[in-house]
PDB file of C-alpha atoms in Angstrom:
ATOM      1  CA  UNK A   1      39.093 -92.832   2.295  1.00 49.00           C
ATOM      2  CA  UNK A   2      41.767 -90.363   2.033  1.00 52.00           C
ATOM      3  CA  UNK A   3      40.425 -89.441  -1.345  1.00 58.00           C
ATOM      4  CA  UNK A   4      37.009 -88.780   0.060  1.00 54.00           C
ATOM      5  CA  UNK A   5      38.357 -86.772   2.913  1.00 60.00           C
ATOM      6  CA  UNK A   6      40.579 -84.810   0.560  1.00 61.00           C
ATOM      7  CA  UNK A   7      37.768 -84.273  -1.830  1.00 52.00           C
ATOM      8  CA  UNK A   8      35.452 -83.269   0.995  1.00 56.00           C
ATOM      9  CA  UNK A   9      38.111 -80.926   2.428  1.00 55.00           C
ATOM     10  CA  UNK A  10      38.720 -79.371  -0.971  1.00 55.00           C
ATOM     11  CA  UNK A  11      35.001 -78.928  -1.433  1.00 58.00           C
ATOM     12  CA  UNK A  12      34.641 -77.232   1.957  1.00 53.00           C
ATOM     13  CA  UNK A  13      37.661 -75.032   1.238  1.00 52.00           C
ATOM     14  CA  UNK A  14      36.246 -74.170  -2.165  1.00 56.00           C
ATOM     15  CA  UNK A  15      32.877 -73.366  -0.636  1.00 52.00           C
ATOM     16  CA  UNK A  16      34.533 -71.195   2.025  1.00 54.00           C
ATOM     17  CA  UNK A  17      36.729 -69.514  -0.569  1.00 52.00           C
ATOM     18  CA  UNK A  18      33.735 -68.929  -2.853  1.00 53.00           C
ATOM     19  CA  UNK A  19      31.687 -67.560   0.070  1.00 52.00           C
ATOM     20  CA  UNK A  20      34.503 -65.293   1.217  1.00 47.00           C
ATOM     21  CA  UNK A  21      35.084 -64.192  -2.346  1.00 47.00           C
ATOM     22  CA  UNK A  22      31.429 -63.197  -2.549  1.00 51.00           C
ATOM     23  CA  UNK A  23      31.804 -61.059   0.593  1.00 52.00           C
ATOM     24  CA  UNK A  24      34.915 -59.228  -0.550  1.00 52.00           C
ATOM     25  CA  UNK A  25      33.824 -56.081  -2.291  1.00 54.00           C
ATOM     26  CA  UNK A  26      34.883 -55.753  -5.826  1.00 56.00           C
ATOM     27  CA  UNK A  27      36.977 -52.684  -6.566  1.00 62.00           C
ATOM     28  CA  UNK A  28      34.895 -49.765  -7.842  1.00 56.00           C
ATOM     29  CA  UNK A  29      35.977 -48.397 -11.156  1.00 69.00           C
ATOM     30  CA  UNK A  30      36.124 -44.612 -11.754  1.00 66.00           C
ATOM     31  CA  UNK A  31      33.268 -44.945 -14.274  1.00 67.00           C
ATOM     32  CA  UNK A  32      31.072 -46.621 -11.658  1.00 63.00           C
ATOM     33  CA  UNK A  33      31.945 -43.917  -9.108  1.00 65.00           C
ATOM     34  CA  UNK A  34      31.181 -41.138 -11.602  1.00 64.00           C
ATOM     35  CA  UNK A  35      27.855 -42.803 -12.469  1.00 65.00           C
ATOM     36  CA  UNK A  36      26.936 -42.980  -8.766  1.00 71.00           C
ATOM     37  CA  UNK A  37      27.881 -39.304  -8.236  1.00 72.00           C
ATOM     38  CA  UNK A  38      25.927 -38.324 -11.350  1.00 72.00           C
ATOM     39  CA  UNK A  39      22.879 -40.180 -10.041  1.00 76.00           C
ATOM     40  CA  UNK A  40      23.107 -38.390  -6.673  1.00 82.00           C
ATOM     41  CA  UNK A  41      23.536 -34.985  -8.358  1.00 76.00           C
ATOM     42  CA  UNK A  42      20.659 -35.759 -10.723  1.00 79.00           C
ATOM     43  CA  UNK A  43      18.378 -36.665  -7.790  1.00 83.00           C
ATOM     44  CA  UNK A  44      19.313 -33.402  -5.985  1.00 76.00           C
ATOM     45  CA  UNK A  45      18.665 -31.377  -9.150  1.00 76.00           C
ATOM     46  CA  UNK A  46      15.346 -33.104  -9.697  1.00 79.00           C
ATOM     47  CA  UNK A  47      14.282 -32.322  -6.133  1.00 80.00           C
ATOM     48  CA  UNK A  48      15.285 -28.664  -6.528  1.00 73.00           C
ATOM     49  CA  UNK A  49      13.403 -28.367  -9.845  1.00 71.00           C
ATOM     50  CA  UNK A  50      10.295 -29.786  -8.166  1.00 74.00           C
ATOM     51  CA  UNK A  51      10.583 -27.208  -5.366  1.00 72.00           C
ATOM     52  CA  UNK A  52      10.984 -24.435  -7.918  1.00 68.00           C
ATOM     53  CA  UNK A  53       7.948 -25.648  -9.865  1.00 71.00           C
ATOM     54  CA  UNK A  54       5.895 -25.497  -6.677  1.00 69.00           C
ATOM     55  CA  UNK A  55       7.189 -22.059  -5.645  1.00 63.00           C
ATOM     56  CA  UNK A  56       6.860 -20.265  -9.014  1.00 69.00           C
ATOM     57  CA  UNK A  57       3.036 -20.062  -9.089  1.00 71.00           C
ATOM     58  CA  UNK A  58       3.008 -18.953  -5.464  1.00 72.00           C
ATOM     59  CA  UNK A  59       5.684 -16.328  -6.133  1.00 70.00           C
ATOM     60  CA  UNK A  60       3.799 -15.097  -9.202  1.00 75.00           C
ATOM     61  CA  UNK A  61       0.585 -14.801  -7.198  1.00 77.00           C
ATOM     62  CA  UNK A  62       2.353 -12.914  -4.419  1.00 76.00           C
ATOM     63  CA  UNK A  63       3.951 -10.581  -6.951  1.00 81.00           C
ATOM     64  CA  UNK A  64       0.544 -10.011  -8.525  1.00 84.00           C
ATOM     65  CA  UNK A  65      -0.953  -9.181  -5.100  1.00 83.00           C
ATOM     66  CA  UNK A  66       1.937  -6.832  -4.346  1.00 83.00           C
ATOM     67  CA  UNK A  67       1.483  -5.019  -7.691  1.00 87.00           C
ATOM     68  CA  UNK A  68      -2.249  -4.613  -7.157  1.00 89.00           C
ATOM     69  CA  UNK A  69      -1.728  -3.347  -3.628  1.00 88.00           C
ATOM     70  CA  UNK A  70       0.950  -0.877  -4.767  1.00 89.00           C
ATOM     71  CA  UNK A  71      -1.392   0.485  -7.452  1.00 92.00           C
ATOM     72  CA  UNK A  72      -4.200   0.831  -4.927  1.00 92.00           C
ATOM     73  CA  UNK A  73      -1.861   2.676  -2.547  1.00 91.00           C
ATOM     74  CA  UNK A  74      -0.848   4.997  -5.392  1.00 95.00           C
ATOM     75  CA  UNK A  75      -4.488   5.716  -6.278  1.00 95.00           C
ATOM     76  CA  UNK A  76      -5.334   6.205  -2.596  1.00 94.00           C
ATOM     77  CA  UNK A  77      -2.452   8.664  -2.170  1.00 95.00           C
ATOM     78  CA  UNK A  78      -3.594  10.616  -5.228  1.00 96.00           C
ATOM     79  CA  UNK A  79      -7.123  10.777  -3.803  1.00 95.00           C
ATOM     80  CA  UNK A  80      -5.817  11.994  -0.433  1.00 96.00           C
ATOM     81  CA  UNK A  81      -3.671  14.606  -2.194  1.00 96.00           C
ATOM     82  CA  UNK A  82      -6.701  15.874  -4.169  1.00 97.00           C
ATOM     83  CA  UNK A  83      -8.780  16.032  -0.980  1.00 96.00           C
ATOM     84  CA  UNK A  84      -6.000  17.930   0.811  1.00 97.00           C
ATOM     85  CA  UNK A  85      -5.815  20.366  -2.099  1.00 97.00           C
ATOM     86  CA  UNK A  86      -9.581  20.945  -1.902  1.00 97.00           C
ATOM     87  CA  UNK A  87      -9.301  21.396   1.862  1.00 96.00           C
ATOM     88  CA  UNK A  88      -6.559  24.014   1.477  1.00 97.00           C
ATOM     89  CA  UNK A  89      -8.532  25.807  -1.253  1.00 97.00           C
ATOM     90  CA  UNK A  90     -11.607  25.847   0.983  1.00 96.00           C
ATOM     91  CA  UNK A  91      -9.603  27.237   3.907  1.00 96.00           C
ATOM     92  CA  UNK A  92      -8.149  29.922   1.611  1.00 96.00           C
ATOM     93  CA  UNK A  93     -11.643  30.839   0.420  1.00 95.00           C
ATOM     94  CA  UNK A  94     -12.889  31.123   4.010  1.00 95.00           C
ATOM     95  CA  UNK A  95      -9.936  33.369   4.819  1.00 96.00           C
ATOM     96  CA  UNK A  96     -10.687  35.551   1.790  1.00 95.00           C
ATOM     97  CA  UNK A  97     -14.399  35.786   2.669  1.00 93.00           C
ATOM     98  CA  UNK A  98     -13.552  36.621   6.282  1.00 93.00           C
ATOM     99  CA  UNK A  99     -11.198  39.393   5.190  1.00 93.00           C
ATOM    100  CA  UNK A 100     -13.845  40.774   2.812  1.00 91.00           C
ATOM    101  CA  UNK A 101     -16.378  40.586   5.612  1.00 90.00           C
ATOM    102  CA  UNK A 102     -14.097  42.623   7.874  1.00 91.00           C
ATOM    103  CA  UNK A 103     -13.625  45.191   5.089  1.00 92.00           C
ATOM    104  CA  UNK A 104     -17.399  45.334   4.647  1.00 90.00           C
ATOM    105  CA  UNK A 105     -17.816  46.100   8.356  1.00 89.00           C
ATOM    106  CA  UNK A 106     -15.452  49.071   8.010  1.00 91.00           C
ATOM    107  CA  UNK A 107     -17.191  50.247   4.828  1.00 90.00           C
ATOM    108  CA  UNK A 108     -20.567  49.863   6.496  1.00 90.00           C
ATOM    109  CA  UNK A 109     -19.517  52.019   9.465  1.00 92.00           C
ATOM    110  CA  UNK A 110     -18.219  54.656   7.090  1.00 91.00           C
ATOM    111  CA  UNK A 111     -21.465  54.622   5.084  1.00 87.00           C
ATOM    112  CA  UNK A 112     -23.568  54.817   8.255  1.00 90.00           C
ATOM    113  CA  UNK A 113     -21.578  57.876   9.431  1.00 92.00           C
ATOM    114  CA  UNK A 114     -21.988  59.538   6.048  1.00 90.00           C
ATOM    115  CA  UNK A 115     -25.709  58.710   6.121  1.00 86.00           C
ATOM    116  CA  UNK A 116     -26.060  60.453   9.490  1.00 91.00           C
ATOM    117  CA  UNK A 117     -24.316  63.570   8.183  1.00 89.00           C
ATOM    118  CA  UNK A 118     -26.153  63.757   4.850  1.00 86.00           C
ATOM    119  CA  UNK A 119     -29.401  65.621   4.490  1.00 89.00           C
ATOM    120  CA  UNK A 120     -29.755  65.505   0.725  1.00 89.00           C
ATOM    121  CA  UNK A 121     -32.553  62.997  -0.066  1.00 90.00           C
ATOM    122  CA  UNK A 122     -30.881  61.764  -3.282  1.00 90.00           C
ATOM    123  CA  UNK A 123     -27.552  61.112  -1.537  1.00 90.00           C
ATOM    124  CA  UNK A 124     -29.354  59.524   1.399  1.00 87.00           C
ATOM    125  CA  UNK A 125     -31.222  57.179  -0.939  1.00 92.00           C
ATOM    126  CA  UNK A 126     -27.932  56.196  -2.611  1.00 91.00           C
ATOM    127  CA  UNK A 127     -26.237  55.588   0.753  1.00 88.00           C
ATOM    128  CA  UNK A 128     -29.222  53.597   2.043  1.00 92.00           C
ATOM    129  CA  UNK A 129     -29.159  51.474  -1.129  1.00 93.00           C
ATOM    130  CA  UNK A 130     -25.390  50.916  -0.754  1.00 91.00           C
ATOM    131  CA  UNK A 131     -25.905  49.919   2.907  1.00 91.00           C
ATOM    132  CA  UNK A 132     -28.627  47.435   1.948  1.00 94.00           C
ATOM    133  CA  UNK A 133     -26.412  45.905  -0.736  1.00 93.00           C
ATOM    134  CA  UNK A 134     -23.530  45.708   1.739  1.00 91.00           C
ATOM    135  CA  UNK A 135     -25.761  44.002   4.339  1.00 92.00           C
ATOM    136  CA  UNK A 136     -26.956  41.541   1.720  1.00 93.00           C
ATOM    137  CA  UNK A 137     -23.372  40.862   0.665  1.00 92.00           C
ATOM    138  CA  UNK A 138     -22.337  40.364   4.326  1.00 90.00           C
ATOM    139  CA  UNK A 139     -25.201  37.938   4.947  1.00 92.00           C
ATOM    140  CA  UNK A 140     -24.330  35.972   1.809  1.00 93.00           C
ATOM    141  CA  UNK A 141     -20.666  35.861   2.847  1.00 92.00           C
ATOM    142  CA  UNK A 142     -21.652  34.671   6.325  1.00 92.00           C
ATOM    143  CA  UNK A 143     -23.789  31.883   4.861  1.00 95.00           C
ATOM    144  CA  UNK A 144     -20.976  30.930   2.473  1.00 95.00           C
ATOM    145  CA  UNK A 145     -18.484  30.797   5.354  1.00 95.00           C
ATOM    146  CA  UNK A 146     -20.813  28.474   7.293  1.00 96.00           C
ATOM    147  CA  UNK A 147     -21.187  26.194   4.275  1.00 97.00           C
ATOM    148  CA  UNK A 148     -17.429  26.193   3.703  1.00 96.00           C
ATOM    149  CA  UNK A 149     -16.836  25.316   7.376  1.00 96.00           C
ATOM    150  CA  UNK A 150     -19.198  22.364   6.925  1.00 97.00           C
ATOM    151  CA  UNK A 151     -17.279  21.402   3.805  1.00 97.00           C
ATOM    152  CA  UNK A 152     -14.003  21.545   5.781  1.00 97.00           C
ATOM    153  CA  UNK A 153     -15.508  19.197   8.351  1.00 97.00           C
ATOM    154  CA  UNK A 154     -16.620  16.745   5.631  1.00 97.00           C
ATOM    155  CA  UNK A 155     -13.288  16.922   3.812  1.00 97.00           C
ATOM    156  CA  UNK A 156     -11.348  16.358   7.028  1.00 97.00           C
ATOM    157  CA  UNK A 157     -13.469  13.299   7.834  1.00 97.00           C
ATOM    158  CA  UNK A 158     -13.067  11.958   4.304  1.00 97.00           C
ATOM    159  CA  UNK A 159      -9.298  12.502   4.412  1.00 96.00           C
ATOM    160  CA  UNK A 160      -9.122  10.605   7.697  1.00 97.00           C
ATOM    161  CA  UNK A 161     -11.158   7.725   6.223  1.00 97.00           C
ATOM    162  CA  UNK A 162      -9.023   7.580   3.089  1.00 96.00           C
ATOM    163  CA  UNK A 163      -5.841   7.740   5.164  1.00 96.00           C
ATOM    164  CA  UNK A 164      -7.136   4.801   7.206  1.00 96.00           C
ATOM    165  CA  UNK A 165      -7.758   2.853   3.986  1.00 95.00           C
ATOM    166  CA  UNK A 166      -4.249   3.655   2.795  1.00 94.00           C
ATOM    167  CA  UNK A 167      -2.840   2.444   6.128  1.00 95.00           C
ATOM    168  CA  UNK A 168      -4.760  -0.829   5.664  1.00 94.00           C
ATOM    169  CA  UNK A 169      -3.306  -1.193   2.167  1.00 92.00           C
ATOM    170  CA  UNK A 170       0.188  -0.554   3.522  1.00 92.00           C
ATOM    171  CA  UNK A 171      -0.389  -3.240   6.150  1.00 93.00           C
ATOM    172  CA  UNK A 172      -1.592  -5.645   3.464  1.00 89.00           C
ATOM    173  CA  UNK A 173       1.495  -4.891   1.370  1.00 88.00           C
ATOM    174  CA  UNK A 174       3.707  -5.511   4.403  1.00 90.00           C
ATOM    175  CA  UNK A 175       1.985  -8.861   4.898  1.00 90.00           C
ATOM    176  CA  UNK A 176       2.564  -9.858   1.260  1.00 85.00           C
ATOM    177  CA  UNK A 177       6.207  -8.850   1.524  1.00 85.00           C
ATOM    178  CA  UNK A 178       6.636 -10.924   4.688  1.00 88.00           C
ATOM    179  CA  UNK A 179       5.089 -13.902   2.867  1.00 84.00           C
ATOM    180  CA  UNK A 180       7.484 -13.456  -0.055  1.00 80.00           C
ATOM    181  CA  UNK A 181      10.468 -13.187   2.304  1.00 82.00           C
ATOM    182  CA  UNK A 182       9.296 -16.290   4.155  1.00 82.00           C
ATOM    183  CA  UNK A 183       9.098 -18.242   0.908  1.00 76.00           C
ATOM    184  CA  UNK A 184      12.557 -17.071  -0.105  1.00 73.00           C
ATOM    185  CA  UNK A 185      13.925 -18.187   3.258  1.00 75.00           C
ATOM    186  CA  UNK A 186      12.341 -21.625   2.789  1.00 74.00           C
ATOM    187  CA  UNK A 187      13.855 -21.940  -0.684  1.00 65.00           C
ATOM    188  CA  UNK A 188      17.318 -21.061   0.594  1.00 68.00           C
ATOM    189  CA  UNK A 189      17.177 -23.817   3.218  1.00 63.00           C
TER     190      UNK A 189
END
């Protein structure tokens, strides 16, 4: 009986020892630790590559939109500059016509005085012809000034419209830039 008890006791002790031995962690070798670290680093790199693959098309599209918007702003600015140049030229022409018109008034008064003091029919005919030409020139200048004033009004309205369009493009560019910055912030996190 002692043999059975001893055998049974040894069996139980062996079972306990084997069970405890299974629960004791085996020492980790440096190669196993390096392999585990490499696997963790590889997973992190894989995740980052996937994020980059997702963000590249979006970044390219945003860059494309920004380039297009910048080119449109440049073209819009050039258009506004041309319109402003035309506006300034028109204002200068009105000023010139107004000055000529004032000179014509002085010349006309002088011719009218000479006409009153001249009794020679040939000289009178020449002065009357000169006065008629001067009146015609003054009327034409007056009509031209009115047309140029209308042109100033149209140019000013067009400049305001084009400036509004350029402001919209600037706002759109700001929006694209905010989107790009937002994406960069997400990538950094």
